[in-house]
PDB file of N, CA and C in Angstrom:
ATOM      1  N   UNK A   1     -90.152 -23.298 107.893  1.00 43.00           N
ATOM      2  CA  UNK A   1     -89.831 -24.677 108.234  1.00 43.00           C
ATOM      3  C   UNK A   1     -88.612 -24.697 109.153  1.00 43.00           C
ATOM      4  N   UNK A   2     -88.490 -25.384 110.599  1.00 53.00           N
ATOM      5  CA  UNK A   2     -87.873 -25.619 111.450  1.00 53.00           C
ATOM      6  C   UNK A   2     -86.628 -26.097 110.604  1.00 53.00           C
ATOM      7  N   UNK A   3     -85.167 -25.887 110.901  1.00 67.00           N
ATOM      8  CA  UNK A   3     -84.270 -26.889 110.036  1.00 67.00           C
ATOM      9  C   UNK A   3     -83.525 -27.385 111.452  1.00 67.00           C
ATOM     10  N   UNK A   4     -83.671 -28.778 110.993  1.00 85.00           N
ATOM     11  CA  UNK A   4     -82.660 -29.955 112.000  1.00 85.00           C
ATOM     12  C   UNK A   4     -81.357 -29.776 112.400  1.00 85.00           C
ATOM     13  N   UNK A   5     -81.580 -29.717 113.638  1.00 91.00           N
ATOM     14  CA  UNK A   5     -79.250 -30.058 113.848  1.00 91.00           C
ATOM     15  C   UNK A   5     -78.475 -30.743 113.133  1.00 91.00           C
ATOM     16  N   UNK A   6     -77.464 -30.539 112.708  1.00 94.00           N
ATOM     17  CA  UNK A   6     -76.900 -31.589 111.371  1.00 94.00           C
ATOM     18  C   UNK A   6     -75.505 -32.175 111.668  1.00 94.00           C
ATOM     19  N   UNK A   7     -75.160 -31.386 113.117  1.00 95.00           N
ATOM     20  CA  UNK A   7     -73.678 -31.292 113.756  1.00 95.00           C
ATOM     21  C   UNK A   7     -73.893 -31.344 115.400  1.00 95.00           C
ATOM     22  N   UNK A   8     -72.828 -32.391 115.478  1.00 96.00           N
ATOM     23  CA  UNK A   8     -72.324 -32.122 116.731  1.00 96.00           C
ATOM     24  C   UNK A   8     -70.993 -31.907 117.068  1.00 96.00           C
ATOM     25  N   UNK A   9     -71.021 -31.578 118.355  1.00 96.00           N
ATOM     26  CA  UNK A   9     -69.079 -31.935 118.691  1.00 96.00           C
ATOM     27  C   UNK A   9     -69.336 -32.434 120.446  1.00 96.00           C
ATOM     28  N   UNK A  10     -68.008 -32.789 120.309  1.00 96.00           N
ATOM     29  CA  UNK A  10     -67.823 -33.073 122.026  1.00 96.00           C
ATOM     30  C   UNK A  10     -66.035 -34.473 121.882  1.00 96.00           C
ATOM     31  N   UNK A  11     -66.588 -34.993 122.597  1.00 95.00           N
ATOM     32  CA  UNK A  11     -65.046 -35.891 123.235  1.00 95.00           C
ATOM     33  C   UNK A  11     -65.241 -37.131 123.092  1.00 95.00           C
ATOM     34  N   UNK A  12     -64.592 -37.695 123.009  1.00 94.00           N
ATOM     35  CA  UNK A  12     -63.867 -38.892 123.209  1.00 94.00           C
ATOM     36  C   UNK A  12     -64.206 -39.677 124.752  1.00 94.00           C
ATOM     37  N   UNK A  13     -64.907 -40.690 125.166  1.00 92.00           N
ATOM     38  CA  UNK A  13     -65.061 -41.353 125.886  1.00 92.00           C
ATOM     39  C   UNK A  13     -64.019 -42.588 126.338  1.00 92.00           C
ATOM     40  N   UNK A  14     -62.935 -42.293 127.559  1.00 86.00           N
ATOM     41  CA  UNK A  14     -61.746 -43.191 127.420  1.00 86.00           C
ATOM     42  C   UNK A  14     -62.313 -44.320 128.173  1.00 86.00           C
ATOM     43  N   UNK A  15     -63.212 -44.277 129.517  1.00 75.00           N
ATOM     44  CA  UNK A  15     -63.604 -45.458 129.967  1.00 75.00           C
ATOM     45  C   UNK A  15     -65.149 -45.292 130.723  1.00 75.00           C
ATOM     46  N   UNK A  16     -65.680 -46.043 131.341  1.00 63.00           N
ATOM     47  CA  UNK A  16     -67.018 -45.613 132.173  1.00 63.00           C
ATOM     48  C   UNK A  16     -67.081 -46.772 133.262  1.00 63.00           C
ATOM     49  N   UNK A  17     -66.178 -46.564 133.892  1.00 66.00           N
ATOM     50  CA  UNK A  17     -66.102 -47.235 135.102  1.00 66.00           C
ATOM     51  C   UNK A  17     -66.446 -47.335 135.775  1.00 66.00           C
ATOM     52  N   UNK A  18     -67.675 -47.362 136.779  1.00 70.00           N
ATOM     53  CA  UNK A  18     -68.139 -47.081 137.814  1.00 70.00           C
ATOM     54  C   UNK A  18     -68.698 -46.082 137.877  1.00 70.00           C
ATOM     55  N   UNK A  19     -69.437 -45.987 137.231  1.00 70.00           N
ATOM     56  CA  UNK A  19     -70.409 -44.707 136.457  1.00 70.00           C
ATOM     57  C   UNK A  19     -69.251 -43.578 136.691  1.00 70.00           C
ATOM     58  N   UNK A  20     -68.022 -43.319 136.153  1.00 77.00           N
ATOM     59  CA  UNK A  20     -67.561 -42.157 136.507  1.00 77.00           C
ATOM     60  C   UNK A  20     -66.902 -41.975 134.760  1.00 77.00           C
ATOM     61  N   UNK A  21     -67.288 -41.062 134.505  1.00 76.00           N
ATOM     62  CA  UNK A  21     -66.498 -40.676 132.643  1.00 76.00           C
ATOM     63  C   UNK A  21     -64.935 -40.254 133.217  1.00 76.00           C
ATOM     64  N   UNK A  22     -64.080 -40.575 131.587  1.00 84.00           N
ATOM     65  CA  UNK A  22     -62.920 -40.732 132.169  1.00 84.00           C
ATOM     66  C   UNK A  22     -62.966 -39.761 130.427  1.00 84.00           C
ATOM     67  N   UNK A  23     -62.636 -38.426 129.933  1.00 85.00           N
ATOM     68  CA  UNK A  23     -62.548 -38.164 129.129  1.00 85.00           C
ATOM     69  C   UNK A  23     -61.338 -37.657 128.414  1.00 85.00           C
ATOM     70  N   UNK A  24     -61.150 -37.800 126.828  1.00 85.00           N
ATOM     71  CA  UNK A  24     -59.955 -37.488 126.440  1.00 85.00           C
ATOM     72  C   UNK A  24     -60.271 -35.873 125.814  1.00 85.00           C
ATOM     73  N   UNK A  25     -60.002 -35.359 127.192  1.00 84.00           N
ATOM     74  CA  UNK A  25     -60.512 -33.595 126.560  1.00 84.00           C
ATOM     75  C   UNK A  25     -59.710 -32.608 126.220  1.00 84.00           C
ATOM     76  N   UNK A  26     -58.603 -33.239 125.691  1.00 89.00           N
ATOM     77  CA  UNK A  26     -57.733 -32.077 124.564  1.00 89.00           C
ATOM     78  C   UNK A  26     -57.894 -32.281 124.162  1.00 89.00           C
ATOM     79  N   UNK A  27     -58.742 -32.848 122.918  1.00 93.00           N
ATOM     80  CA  UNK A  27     -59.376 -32.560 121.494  1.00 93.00           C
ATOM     81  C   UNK A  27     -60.973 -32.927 121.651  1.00 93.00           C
ATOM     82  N   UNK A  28     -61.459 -32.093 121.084  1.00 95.00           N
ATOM     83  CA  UNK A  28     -62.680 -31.718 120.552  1.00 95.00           C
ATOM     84  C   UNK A  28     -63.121 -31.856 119.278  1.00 95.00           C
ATOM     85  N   UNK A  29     -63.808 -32.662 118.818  1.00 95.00           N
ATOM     86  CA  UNK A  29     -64.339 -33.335 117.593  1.00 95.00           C
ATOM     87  C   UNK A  29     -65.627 -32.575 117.203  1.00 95.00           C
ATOM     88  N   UNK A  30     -65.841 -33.107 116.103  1.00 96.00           N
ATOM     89  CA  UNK A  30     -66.919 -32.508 115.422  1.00 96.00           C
ATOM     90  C   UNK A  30     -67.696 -33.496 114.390  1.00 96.00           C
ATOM     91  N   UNK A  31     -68.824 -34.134 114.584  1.00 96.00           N
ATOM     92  CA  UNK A  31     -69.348 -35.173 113.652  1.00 96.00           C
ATOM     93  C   UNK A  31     -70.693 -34.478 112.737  1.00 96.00           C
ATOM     94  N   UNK A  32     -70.804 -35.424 111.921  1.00 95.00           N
ATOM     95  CA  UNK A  32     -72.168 -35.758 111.156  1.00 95.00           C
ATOM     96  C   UNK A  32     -73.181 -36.121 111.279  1.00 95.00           C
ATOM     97  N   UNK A  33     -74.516 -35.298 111.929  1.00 95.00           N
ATOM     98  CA  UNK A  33     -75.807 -36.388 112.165  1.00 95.00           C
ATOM     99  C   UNK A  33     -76.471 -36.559 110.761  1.00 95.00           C
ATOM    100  N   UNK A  34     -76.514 -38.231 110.501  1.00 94.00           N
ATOM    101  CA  UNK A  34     -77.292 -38.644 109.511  1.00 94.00           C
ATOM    102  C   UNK A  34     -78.722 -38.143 109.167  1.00 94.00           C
ATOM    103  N   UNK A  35     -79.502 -38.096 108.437  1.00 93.00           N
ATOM    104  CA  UNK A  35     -80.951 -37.585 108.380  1.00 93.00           C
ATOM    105  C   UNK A  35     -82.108 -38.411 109.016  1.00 93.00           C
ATOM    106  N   UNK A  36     -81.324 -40.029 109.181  1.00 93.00           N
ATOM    107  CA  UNK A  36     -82.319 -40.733 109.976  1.00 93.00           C
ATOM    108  C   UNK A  36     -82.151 -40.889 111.341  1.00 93.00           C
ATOM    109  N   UNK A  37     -81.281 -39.967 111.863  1.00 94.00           N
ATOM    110  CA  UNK A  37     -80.756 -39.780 113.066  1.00 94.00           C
ATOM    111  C   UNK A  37     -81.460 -38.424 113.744  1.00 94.00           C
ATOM    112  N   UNK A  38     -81.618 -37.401 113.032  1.00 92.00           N
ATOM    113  CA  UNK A  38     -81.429 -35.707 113.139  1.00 92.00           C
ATOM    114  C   UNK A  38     -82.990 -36.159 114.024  1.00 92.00           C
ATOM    115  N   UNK A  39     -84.218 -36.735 113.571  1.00 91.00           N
ATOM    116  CA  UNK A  39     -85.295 -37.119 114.558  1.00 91.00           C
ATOM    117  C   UNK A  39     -85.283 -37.018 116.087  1.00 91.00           C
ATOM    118  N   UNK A  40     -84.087 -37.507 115.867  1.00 91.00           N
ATOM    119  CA  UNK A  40     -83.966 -38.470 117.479  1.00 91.00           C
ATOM    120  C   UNK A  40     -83.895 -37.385 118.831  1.00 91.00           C
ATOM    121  N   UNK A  41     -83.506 -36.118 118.510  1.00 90.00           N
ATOM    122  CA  UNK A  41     -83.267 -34.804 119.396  1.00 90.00           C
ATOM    123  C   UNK A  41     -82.164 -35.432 119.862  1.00 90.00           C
ATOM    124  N   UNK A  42     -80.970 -35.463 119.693  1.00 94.00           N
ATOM    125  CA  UNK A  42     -79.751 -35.335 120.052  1.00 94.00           C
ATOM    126  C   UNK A  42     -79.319 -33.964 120.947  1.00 94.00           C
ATOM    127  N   UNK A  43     -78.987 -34.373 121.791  1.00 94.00           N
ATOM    128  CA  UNK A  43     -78.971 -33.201 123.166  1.00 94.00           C
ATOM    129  C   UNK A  43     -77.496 -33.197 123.875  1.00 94.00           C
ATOM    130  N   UNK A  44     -76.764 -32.108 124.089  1.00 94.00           N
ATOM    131  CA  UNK A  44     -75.547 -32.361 125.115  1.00 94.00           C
ATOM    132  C   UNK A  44     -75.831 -33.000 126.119  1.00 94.00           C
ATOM    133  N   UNK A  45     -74.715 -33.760 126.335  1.00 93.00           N
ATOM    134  CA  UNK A  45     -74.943 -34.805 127.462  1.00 93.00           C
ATOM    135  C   UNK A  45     -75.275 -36.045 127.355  1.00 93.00           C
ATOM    136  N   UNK A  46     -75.763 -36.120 125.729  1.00 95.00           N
ATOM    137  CA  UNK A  46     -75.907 -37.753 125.438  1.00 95.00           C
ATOM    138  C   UNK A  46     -75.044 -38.600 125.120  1.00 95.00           C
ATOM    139  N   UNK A  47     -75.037 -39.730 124.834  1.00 94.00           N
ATOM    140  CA  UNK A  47     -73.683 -40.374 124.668  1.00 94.00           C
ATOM    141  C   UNK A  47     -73.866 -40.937 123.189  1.00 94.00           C
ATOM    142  N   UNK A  48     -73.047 -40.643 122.330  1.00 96.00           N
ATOM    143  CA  UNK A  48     -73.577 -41.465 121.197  1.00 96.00           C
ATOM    144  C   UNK A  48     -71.877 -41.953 120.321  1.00 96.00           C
ATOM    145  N   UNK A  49     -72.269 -42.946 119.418  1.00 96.00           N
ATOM    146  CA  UNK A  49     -71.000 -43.880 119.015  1.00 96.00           C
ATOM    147  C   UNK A  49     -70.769 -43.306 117.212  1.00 96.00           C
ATOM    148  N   UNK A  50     -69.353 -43.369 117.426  1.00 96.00           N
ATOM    149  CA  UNK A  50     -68.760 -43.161 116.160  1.00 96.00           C
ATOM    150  C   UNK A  50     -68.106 -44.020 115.732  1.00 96.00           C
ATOM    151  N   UNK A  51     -68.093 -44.200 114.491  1.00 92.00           N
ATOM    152  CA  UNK A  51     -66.904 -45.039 113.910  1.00 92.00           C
ATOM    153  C   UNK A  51     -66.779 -46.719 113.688  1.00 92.00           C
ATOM    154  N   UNK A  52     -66.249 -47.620 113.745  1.00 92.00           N
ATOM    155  CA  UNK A  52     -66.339 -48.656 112.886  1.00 92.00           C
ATOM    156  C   UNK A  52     -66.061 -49.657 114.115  1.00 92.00           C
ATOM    157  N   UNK A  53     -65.784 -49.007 115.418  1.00 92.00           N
ATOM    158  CA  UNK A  53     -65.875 -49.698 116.591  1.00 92.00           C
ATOM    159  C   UNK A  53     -66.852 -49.194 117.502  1.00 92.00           C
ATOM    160  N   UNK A  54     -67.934 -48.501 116.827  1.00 93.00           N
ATOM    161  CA  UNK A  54     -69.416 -47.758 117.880  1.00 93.00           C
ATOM    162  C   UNK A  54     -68.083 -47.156 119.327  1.00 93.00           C
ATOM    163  N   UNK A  55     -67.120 -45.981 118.995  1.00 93.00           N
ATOM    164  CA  UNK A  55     -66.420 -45.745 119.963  1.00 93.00           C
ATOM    165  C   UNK A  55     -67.493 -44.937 120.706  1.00 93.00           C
ATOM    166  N   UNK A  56     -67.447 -44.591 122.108  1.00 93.00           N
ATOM    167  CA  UNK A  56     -68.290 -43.193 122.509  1.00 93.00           C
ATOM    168  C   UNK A  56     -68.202 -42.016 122.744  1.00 93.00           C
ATOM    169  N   UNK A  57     -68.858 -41.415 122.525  1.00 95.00           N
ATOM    170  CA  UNK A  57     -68.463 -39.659 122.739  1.00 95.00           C
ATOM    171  C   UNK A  57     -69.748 -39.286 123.494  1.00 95.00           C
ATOM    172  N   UNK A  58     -69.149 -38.310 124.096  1.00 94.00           N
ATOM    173  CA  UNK A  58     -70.066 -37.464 124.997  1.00 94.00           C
ATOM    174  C   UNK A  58     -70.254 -36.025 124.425  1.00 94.00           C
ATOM    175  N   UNK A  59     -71.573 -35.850 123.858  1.00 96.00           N
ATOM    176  CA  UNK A  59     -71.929 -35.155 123.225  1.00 96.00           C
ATOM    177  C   UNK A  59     -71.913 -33.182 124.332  1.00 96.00           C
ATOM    178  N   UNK A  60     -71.282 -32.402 123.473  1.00 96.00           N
ATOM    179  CA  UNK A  60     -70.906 -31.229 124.254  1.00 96.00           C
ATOM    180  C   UNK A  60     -71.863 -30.072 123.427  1.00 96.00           C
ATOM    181  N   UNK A  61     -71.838 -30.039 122.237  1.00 96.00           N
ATOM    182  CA  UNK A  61     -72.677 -28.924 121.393  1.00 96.00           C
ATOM    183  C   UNK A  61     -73.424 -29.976 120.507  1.00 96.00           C
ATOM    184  N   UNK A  62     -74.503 -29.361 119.773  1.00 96.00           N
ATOM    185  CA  UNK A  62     -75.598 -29.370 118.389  1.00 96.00           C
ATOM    186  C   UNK A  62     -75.996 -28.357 118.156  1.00 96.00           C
ATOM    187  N   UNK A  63     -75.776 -28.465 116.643  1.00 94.00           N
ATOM    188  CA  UNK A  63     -76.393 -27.570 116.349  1.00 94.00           C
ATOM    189  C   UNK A  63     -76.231 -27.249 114.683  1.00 94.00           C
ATOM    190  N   UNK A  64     -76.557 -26.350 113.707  1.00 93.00           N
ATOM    191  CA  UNK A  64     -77.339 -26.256 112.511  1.00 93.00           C
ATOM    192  C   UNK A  64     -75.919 -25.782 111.666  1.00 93.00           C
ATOM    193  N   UNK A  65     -75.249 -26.801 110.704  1.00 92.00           N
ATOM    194  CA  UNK A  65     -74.491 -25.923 110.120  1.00 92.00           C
ATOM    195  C   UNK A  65     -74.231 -26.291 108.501  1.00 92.00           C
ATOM    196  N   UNK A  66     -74.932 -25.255 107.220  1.00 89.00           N
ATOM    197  CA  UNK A  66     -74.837 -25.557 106.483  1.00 89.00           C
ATOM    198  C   UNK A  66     -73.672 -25.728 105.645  1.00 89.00           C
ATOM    199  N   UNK A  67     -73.717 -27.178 105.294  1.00 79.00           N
ATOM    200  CA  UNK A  67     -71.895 -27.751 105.092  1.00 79.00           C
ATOM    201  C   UNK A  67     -71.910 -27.062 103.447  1.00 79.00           C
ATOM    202  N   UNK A  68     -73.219 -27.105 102.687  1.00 83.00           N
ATOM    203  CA  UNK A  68     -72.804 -26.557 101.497  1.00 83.00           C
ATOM    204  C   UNK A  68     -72.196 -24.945 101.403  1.00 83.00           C
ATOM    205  N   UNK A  69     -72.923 -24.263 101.998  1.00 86.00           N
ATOM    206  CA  UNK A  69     -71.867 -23.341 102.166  1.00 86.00           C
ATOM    207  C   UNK A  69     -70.376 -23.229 102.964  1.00 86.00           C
ATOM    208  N   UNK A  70     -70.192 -23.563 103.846  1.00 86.00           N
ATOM    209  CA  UNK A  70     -68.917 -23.703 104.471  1.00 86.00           C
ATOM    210  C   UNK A  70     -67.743 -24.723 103.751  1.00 86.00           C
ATOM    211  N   UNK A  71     -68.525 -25.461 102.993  1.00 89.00           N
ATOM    212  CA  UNK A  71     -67.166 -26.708 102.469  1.00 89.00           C
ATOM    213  C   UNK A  71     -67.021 -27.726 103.630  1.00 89.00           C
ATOM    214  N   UNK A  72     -67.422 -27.656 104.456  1.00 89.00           N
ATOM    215  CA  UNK A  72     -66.761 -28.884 105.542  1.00 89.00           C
ATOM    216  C   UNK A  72     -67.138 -30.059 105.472  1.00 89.00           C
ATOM    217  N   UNK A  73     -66.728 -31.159 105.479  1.00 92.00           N
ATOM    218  CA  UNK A  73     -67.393 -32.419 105.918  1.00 92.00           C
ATOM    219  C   UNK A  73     -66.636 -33.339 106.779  1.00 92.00           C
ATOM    220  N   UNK A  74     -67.489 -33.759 107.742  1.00 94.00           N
ATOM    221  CA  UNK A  74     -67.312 -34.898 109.006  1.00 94.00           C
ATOM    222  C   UNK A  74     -67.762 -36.276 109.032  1.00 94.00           C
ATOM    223  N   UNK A  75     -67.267 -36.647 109.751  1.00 95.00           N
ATOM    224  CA  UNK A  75     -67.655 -38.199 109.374  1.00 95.00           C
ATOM    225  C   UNK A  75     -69.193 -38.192 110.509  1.00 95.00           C
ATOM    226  N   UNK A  76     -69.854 -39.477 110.148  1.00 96.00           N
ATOM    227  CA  UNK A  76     -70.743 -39.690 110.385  1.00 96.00           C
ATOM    228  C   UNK A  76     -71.027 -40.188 111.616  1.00 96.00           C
ATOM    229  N   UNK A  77     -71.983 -40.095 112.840  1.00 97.00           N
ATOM    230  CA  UNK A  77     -72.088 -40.883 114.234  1.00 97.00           C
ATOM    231  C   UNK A  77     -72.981 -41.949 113.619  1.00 97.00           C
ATOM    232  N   UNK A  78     -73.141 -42.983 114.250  1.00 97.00           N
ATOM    233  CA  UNK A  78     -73.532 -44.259 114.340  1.00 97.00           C
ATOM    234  C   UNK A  78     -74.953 -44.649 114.635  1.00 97.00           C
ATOM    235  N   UNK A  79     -74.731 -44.269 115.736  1.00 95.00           N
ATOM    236  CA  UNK A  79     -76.065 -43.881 116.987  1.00 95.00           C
ATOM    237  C   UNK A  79     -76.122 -43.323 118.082  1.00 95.00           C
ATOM    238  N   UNK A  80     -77.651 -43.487 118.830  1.00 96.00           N
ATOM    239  CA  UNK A  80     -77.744 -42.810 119.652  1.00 96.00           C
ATOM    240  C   UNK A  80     -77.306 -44.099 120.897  1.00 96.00           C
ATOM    241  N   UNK A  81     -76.167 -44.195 121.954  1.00 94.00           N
ATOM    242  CA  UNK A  81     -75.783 -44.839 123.121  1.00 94.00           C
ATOM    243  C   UNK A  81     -77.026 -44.737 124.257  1.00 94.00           C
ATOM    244  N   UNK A  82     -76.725 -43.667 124.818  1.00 92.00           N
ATOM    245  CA  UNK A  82     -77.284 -43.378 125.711  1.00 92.00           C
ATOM    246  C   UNK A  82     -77.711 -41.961 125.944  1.00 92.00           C
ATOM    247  N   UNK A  83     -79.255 -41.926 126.227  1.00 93.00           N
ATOM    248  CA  UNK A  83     -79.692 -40.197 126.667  1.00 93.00           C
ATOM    249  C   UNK A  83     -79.053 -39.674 127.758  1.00 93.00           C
ATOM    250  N   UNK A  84     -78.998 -38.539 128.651  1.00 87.00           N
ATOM    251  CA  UNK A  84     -78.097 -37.906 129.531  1.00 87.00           C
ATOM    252  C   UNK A  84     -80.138 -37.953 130.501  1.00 87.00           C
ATOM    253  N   UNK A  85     -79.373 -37.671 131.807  1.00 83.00           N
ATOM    254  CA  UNK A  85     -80.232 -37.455 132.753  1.00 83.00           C
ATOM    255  C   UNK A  85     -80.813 -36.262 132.531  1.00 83.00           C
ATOM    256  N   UNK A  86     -82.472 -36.172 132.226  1.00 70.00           N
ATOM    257  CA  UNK A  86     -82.546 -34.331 132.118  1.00 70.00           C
ATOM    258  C   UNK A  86     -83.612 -34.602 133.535  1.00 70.00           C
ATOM    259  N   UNK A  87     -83.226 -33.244 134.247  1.00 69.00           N
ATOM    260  CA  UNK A  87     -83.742 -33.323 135.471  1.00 69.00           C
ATOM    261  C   UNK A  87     -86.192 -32.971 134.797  1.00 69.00           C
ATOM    262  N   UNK A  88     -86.532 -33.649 136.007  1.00 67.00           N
ATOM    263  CA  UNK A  88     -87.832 -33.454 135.539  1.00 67.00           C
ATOM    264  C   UNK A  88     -88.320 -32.035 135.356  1.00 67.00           C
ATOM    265  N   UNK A  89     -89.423 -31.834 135.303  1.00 62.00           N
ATOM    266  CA  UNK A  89     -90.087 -30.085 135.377  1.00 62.00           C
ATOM    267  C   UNK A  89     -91.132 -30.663 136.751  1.00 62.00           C
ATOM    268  N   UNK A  90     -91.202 -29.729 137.803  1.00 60.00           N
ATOM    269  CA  UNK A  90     -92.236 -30.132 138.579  1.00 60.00           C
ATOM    270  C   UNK A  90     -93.588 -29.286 137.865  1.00 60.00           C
ATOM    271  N   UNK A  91     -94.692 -29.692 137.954  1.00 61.00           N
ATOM    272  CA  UNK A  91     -95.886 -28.507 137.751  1.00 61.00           C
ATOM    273  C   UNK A  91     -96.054 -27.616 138.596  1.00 61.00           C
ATOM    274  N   UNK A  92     -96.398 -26.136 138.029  1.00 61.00           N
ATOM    275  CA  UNK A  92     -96.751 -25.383 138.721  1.00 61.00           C
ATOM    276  C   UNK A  92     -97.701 -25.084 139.619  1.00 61.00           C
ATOM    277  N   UNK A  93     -97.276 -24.551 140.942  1.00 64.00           N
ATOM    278  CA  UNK A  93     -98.374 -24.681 141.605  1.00 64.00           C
ATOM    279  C   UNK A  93     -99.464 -23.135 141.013  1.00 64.00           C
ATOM    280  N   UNK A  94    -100.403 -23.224 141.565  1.00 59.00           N
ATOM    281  CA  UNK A  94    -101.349 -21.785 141.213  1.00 59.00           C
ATOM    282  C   UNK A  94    -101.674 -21.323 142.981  1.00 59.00           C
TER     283      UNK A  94
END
């Protein structure tokens, strides 16, 4: 059985001005994907909201980390903001 991403990390989103990210990148965070979230394929590069003001973060890693063994716990993301641009696949020619 496949097991779900359960973690992310990445930054702090200070503004989005003119489509340009303005990031607070001396610290690096680390959150909680909920179980009704883990579905959604959460991908670097997406934008998703934390906290009790949906703040945004720009998602940098995911990935699988069992908290019962390690002891850790993070707080929880919110949702999913926005997907990141993934460039298309062209088909192959033959």
């Amino acid at each position: 059985m496949m097991q779900n991403n359960n973690t992310l990390s990445g930054f702090h989103i200070r503004s989005k001005k003119d489509e340009v990210l303005k990031l607070q990148w001396k610290q690096k965070y680390t959150w909680h994907i909920p179980k009704h979230l883990r579905d959604v394929n959460i991908q670097p590069g997406d934008i998703v909201a934390v906290g009790k003001m949906f703040a945004p973060v720009l998602v940098t890693e995911v990935f699988r980390e069992e908290l019962e063994e390690t002891g850790k716990r993070y707080k929880r993301i919110k949702k999913l903001l926005e997907r990141a641009p993934h460039p298309k696949k062209e088909p192959e020619r033959v």
